[in-house]
Amino acid sequence: MKITGEMLIGASAVRGTDATLRAFDPARNADLEPAFGGGGAAEVARACELADAAFDDYRHAPLETRAQFLEAIADNIIALGDTLIERAMAESALPKARLEGERARTVGQLRLFASLVREGRWLCATLDSAQPDRKPLPRSDLRLQKIPLGPVVVFGASNFPLAFSVAGGDTASALAAGCPVIVKSHPAHLGTSELVGRAVQKAVADSGLPEGVFSLIVGAGNAIGEALVAHPAVQAVGFTGSRRGGLALVDIAAKRPVPIPVFAEMSSVNPVFALPGALAARGDTLASGYIDSVTLGVGQFCTNPGLVIGLEEADLDDFIDNAAAALEKKDVQTMLTAGIASAYADGVRQRDGAAKRIATGKKGAKGETSGGALPALYRVSAEEFLARPQLAEEIFGPTSVIVVCRDEDEMIAVARSLEGQLTATLLMEPDDVELARRLLPVLERKVGRILANGFPTGVEVSYAMVHGGPYPATSDSRSTSVGAMAIERFLRPVCYQDLPAALLPEALADDNPLLLWRLRDGQLGPN
Ligand code: NAP
């Protein structure tokens, strides 16, 4: 399939005339063909109006049609073959195996949501029978189901050009909920976005769905994203990216005449608590596992372990020495974009003024670091850490801070001082259980996922996954952006009181024609 540089607005391909954008190959330091035409207010309005017009037909289409549509998107992405992988490699500098894995994750995610749509538990179909003889007052017939919010705008992430982008988790969960989606193309992977966008556009047509179910908008600068969030037809936003970008969109959404929710996943340092028993038993393997996790994908993961917290003792010193030695073997690597690379360089420079750097990765063959990220490891005392809040801030890239605590109370104080996080990890052995038990209630209040004896990079797409957490990990801690529960973000409950059978939605009909599991008079089952 050829990349044309056009936007996809409903069933049409449209060349924007408001700006010219180019994709960029960060590994070769060169622009990529073709030029993309950036859109403006007219294209935003057209996409939003089409989405609004499509909403009722799409949400009322049979669940089987919706499920098959999601599967068709997955099939169409696979059919793009190496063209997609090669373009994504050129635009991101990510290796082939990583992008093939990400493609598998993307189609697996779409298929998970297809099976979720068919199963229908997300509808939360609930029936409370009328009690006409109840004293002192009779009870009405009450029935509840969840319905989709309406058109959703999705901002893809730079660090996952497939799995968190045009047909990634936000799009898949919003489409599964019954919401039309308008994606704002990420400027770092314009060609990848167009290819995937065309795969979605074809699935819309082949499934006989209204064209406004999907659009892909391209634009230069923040204005196009701001206009999308401000458009009255838009009812929710999914975002993955920087704290500044996420907060800007939250602000626009809150100031609209009709405010809407923004589900923004933003920043996290993912603390790892290295407990004494674990360090005594296997400190050396933990050190190499930790550094592998810090440097995986050039550290460009929202679950990168940016902080390790341990107790001052010989085993922690050994762990630190081993981690430093492992990091010194890691090479400088090209980052996703020049902007991310320069933000990393700035962040590390500032950190050098606030903490002791104990190890640095290997420079390139000519001693060069330009366009790349040189891994860096820091050590601070808990006292210093608590006095310098900037040490707890995310630096997107292969760097991490080890915090040395005098005693358990200081470790708990460090845990209490942290902002909201996507994950927290306990490296532990059975003899660490008492300390872990003290940390757990603190961590539950701070994070979306608590791991024991693993590293947080690697987020399973499954029913029980939570990839969320209190601010600033996300702008709304009540859901997740990965896993089946992500659908909840784009649904709301409606109660039907005493409606005649002729008007009831199928999910709530007496004879349960959709064979759903429903909560009927307090009993859960296929009733
Ligand atoms: P970003 O700069 O926040 O951009 C993400 C998307 O939002 C882009 O499409 C961007 O497009 C748009 N956007 C950003 N600010 C906006 C605003 N004020 N108004 C309207 N639209 C806006 O994130 P990024 O490009 O992915 O990476 C930059 C930094 O984000 C990284 O260095 C890292 O710190 C952070 N990041 C964090 C995570 C995470 O999961 N925690 C993931 C990826 C990146 P335009 O620029 O065209 O407006």
PDB file of C-alpha atoms and ligand atoms in Angstrom, residues 155 158-159 184 186-187 221-222 226 239-242 245 248-249 265-267 302 340 394 396, ligand 1:
ATOM      1  CA  PHE A 155      -3.866  10.986  20.619  1.00  0.00           C
ATOM      2  CA  SER A 158       5.326   8.366  20.278  1.00  0.00           C
ATOM      3  CA  ASN A 159       6.816   5.316  21.996  1.00  0.00           C
ATOM      4  CA  LYS A 184      -4.890  12.776  15.717  1.00  0.00           C
ATOM      5  CA  HIS A 186       1.342  11.501  15.973  1.00  0.00           C
ATOM      6  CA  PRO A 187       3.872  13.763  14.206  1.00  0.00           C
ATOM      7  CA  GLY A 221       1.473  21.982  16.037  1.00  0.00           C
ATOM      8  CA  ASN A 222      -0.930  21.908  18.930  1.00  0.00           C
ATOM      9  CA  GLU A 226      -6.857  21.622  20.622  1.00  0.00           C
ATOM     10  CA  PHE A 239      -4.162  10.444  25.288  1.00  0.00           C
ATOM     11  CA  THR A 240      -0.706   8.989  25.957  1.00  0.00           C
ATOM     12  CA  GLY A 241       2.265  11.319  26.090  1.00  0.00           C
ATOM     13  CA  SER A 242       3.820  14.076  28.145  1.00  0.00           C
ATOM     14  CA  GLY A 245       0.480  17.799  26.693  1.00  0.00           C
ATOM     15  CA  ALA A 248      -3.169  21.072  28.308  1.00  0.00           C
ATOM     16  CA  LEU A 249      -5.892  18.822  26.878  1.00  0.00           C
ATOM     17  CA  GLU A 265      -1.677   8.616  30.585  1.00  0.00           C
ATOM     18  CA  MET A 266       1.286  10.838  31.325  1.00  0.00           C
ATOM     19  CA  SER A 267       4.258  10.224  33.586  1.00  0.00           C
ATOM     20  CA  CYS A 302       6.080   4.525  30.524  1.00  0.00           C
ATOM     21  CA  ILE A 340      12.741  13.309  23.041  1.00  0.00           C
ATOM     22  CA  GLU A 394      10.185  11.162  35.112  1.00  0.00           C
ATOM     23  CA  PHE A 396      11.918   9.684  29.577  1.00  0.00           C
TER      24      PHE A 396
HETATM   25  P1  NAP B   1       3.575  14.773  23.601  1.00  0.00           P
HETATM   26  O1  NAP B   1       4.522  15.839  23.258  1.00  0.00           O
HETATM   27  O2  NAP B   1       2.752  14.975  24.809  1.00  0.00           O
HETATM   28  O3  NAP B   1       2.631  14.547  22.320  1.00  0.00           O
HETATM   29  C1  NAP B   1       1.627  13.534  22.291  1.00  0.00           C
HETATM   30  C2  NAP B   1       0.537  13.952  21.294  1.00  0.00           C
HETATM   31  O4  NAP B   1      -0.227  15.016  21.846  1.00  0.00           O
HETATM   32  C3  NAP B   1       1.051  14.434  19.969  1.00  0.00           C
HETATM   33  O5  NAP B   1       0.146  14.048  18.952  1.00  0.00           O
HETATM   34  C4  NAP B   1       1.049  15.942  20.121  1.00  0.00           C
HETATM   35  O6  NAP B   1       0.898  16.489  18.846  1.00  0.00           O
HETATM   36  C5  NAP B   1      -0.167  16.168  21.001  1.00  0.00           C
HETATM   37  N1  NAP B   1      -0.048  17.317  21.893  1.00  0.00           N
HETATM   38  C6  NAP B   1       0.952  17.530  22.786  1.00  0.00           C
HETATM   39  N2  NAP B   1       0.726  18.673  23.457  1.00  0.00           N
HETATM   40  C7  NAP B   1      -0.421  19.192  22.985  1.00  0.00           C
HETATM   41  C8  NAP B   1      -1.169  20.369  23.285  1.00  0.00           C
HETATM   42  N3  NAP B   1      -0.747  21.252  24.204  1.00  0.00           N
HETATM   43  N4  NAP B   1      -2.300  20.596  22.613  1.00  0.00           N
HETATM   44  C9  NAP B   1      -2.708  19.729  21.663  1.00  0.00           C
HETATM   45  N5  NAP B   1      -2.049  18.601  21.336  1.00  0.00           N
HETATM   46  C10 NAP B   1      -0.918  18.333  21.977  1.00  0.00           C
HETATM   47  O7  NAP B   1       4.320  13.393  23.782  1.00  0.00           O
HETATM   48  P2  NAP B   1       5.346  12.602  22.847  1.00  0.00           P
HETATM   49  O8  NAP B   1       5.585  13.322  21.571  1.00  0.00           O
HETATM   50  O9  NAP B   1       4.831  11.227  22.767  1.00  0.00           O
HETATM   51  O10 NAP B   1       6.688  12.537  23.689  1.00  0.00           O
HETATM   52  C11 NAP B   1       7.247  13.654  24.329  1.00  0.00           C
HETATM   53  C12 NAP B   1       7.429  13.344  25.812  1.00  0.00           C
HETATM   54  O11 NAP B   1       6.258  12.716  26.343  1.00  0.00           O
HETATM   55  C13 NAP B   1       8.527  12.362  26.150  1.00  0.00           C
HETATM   56  O12 NAP B   1       9.775  12.958  26.225  1.00  0.00           O
HETATM   57  C14 NAP B   1       8.062  11.826  27.472  1.00  0.00           C
HETATM   58  O13 NAP B   1       8.453  12.680  28.512  1.00  0.00           O
HETATM   59  C15 NAP B   1       6.578  11.827  27.392  1.00  0.00           C
HETATM   60  N6  NAP B   1       5.979  10.508  27.119  1.00  0.00           N
HETATM   61  C16 NAP B   1       5.471   9.821  28.151  1.00  0.00           C
HETATM   62  C17 NAP B   1       4.870   8.599  27.927  1.00  0.00           C
HETATM   63  C18 NAP B   1       4.259   7.845  29.058  1.00  0.00           C
HETATM   64  O14 NAP B   1       3.625   6.851  28.807  1.00  0.00           O
HETATM   65  N7  NAP B   1       4.397   8.252  30.281  1.00  0.00           N
HETATM   66  C19 NAP B   1       4.779   8.076  26.654  1.00  0.00           C
HETATM   67  C20 NAP B   1       5.301   8.791  25.589  1.00  0.00           C
HETATM   68  C21 NAP B   1       5.886  10.019  25.851  1.00  0.00           C
HETATM   69  P3  NAP B   1       1.459  17.925  18.411  1.00  0.00           P
HETATM   70  O15 NAP B   1       2.848  18.023  18.956  1.00  0.00           O
HETATM   71  O16 NAP B   1       1.383  17.874  16.922  1.00  0.00           O
HETATM   72  O17 NAP B   1       0.509  18.901  19.026  1.00  0.00           O
END
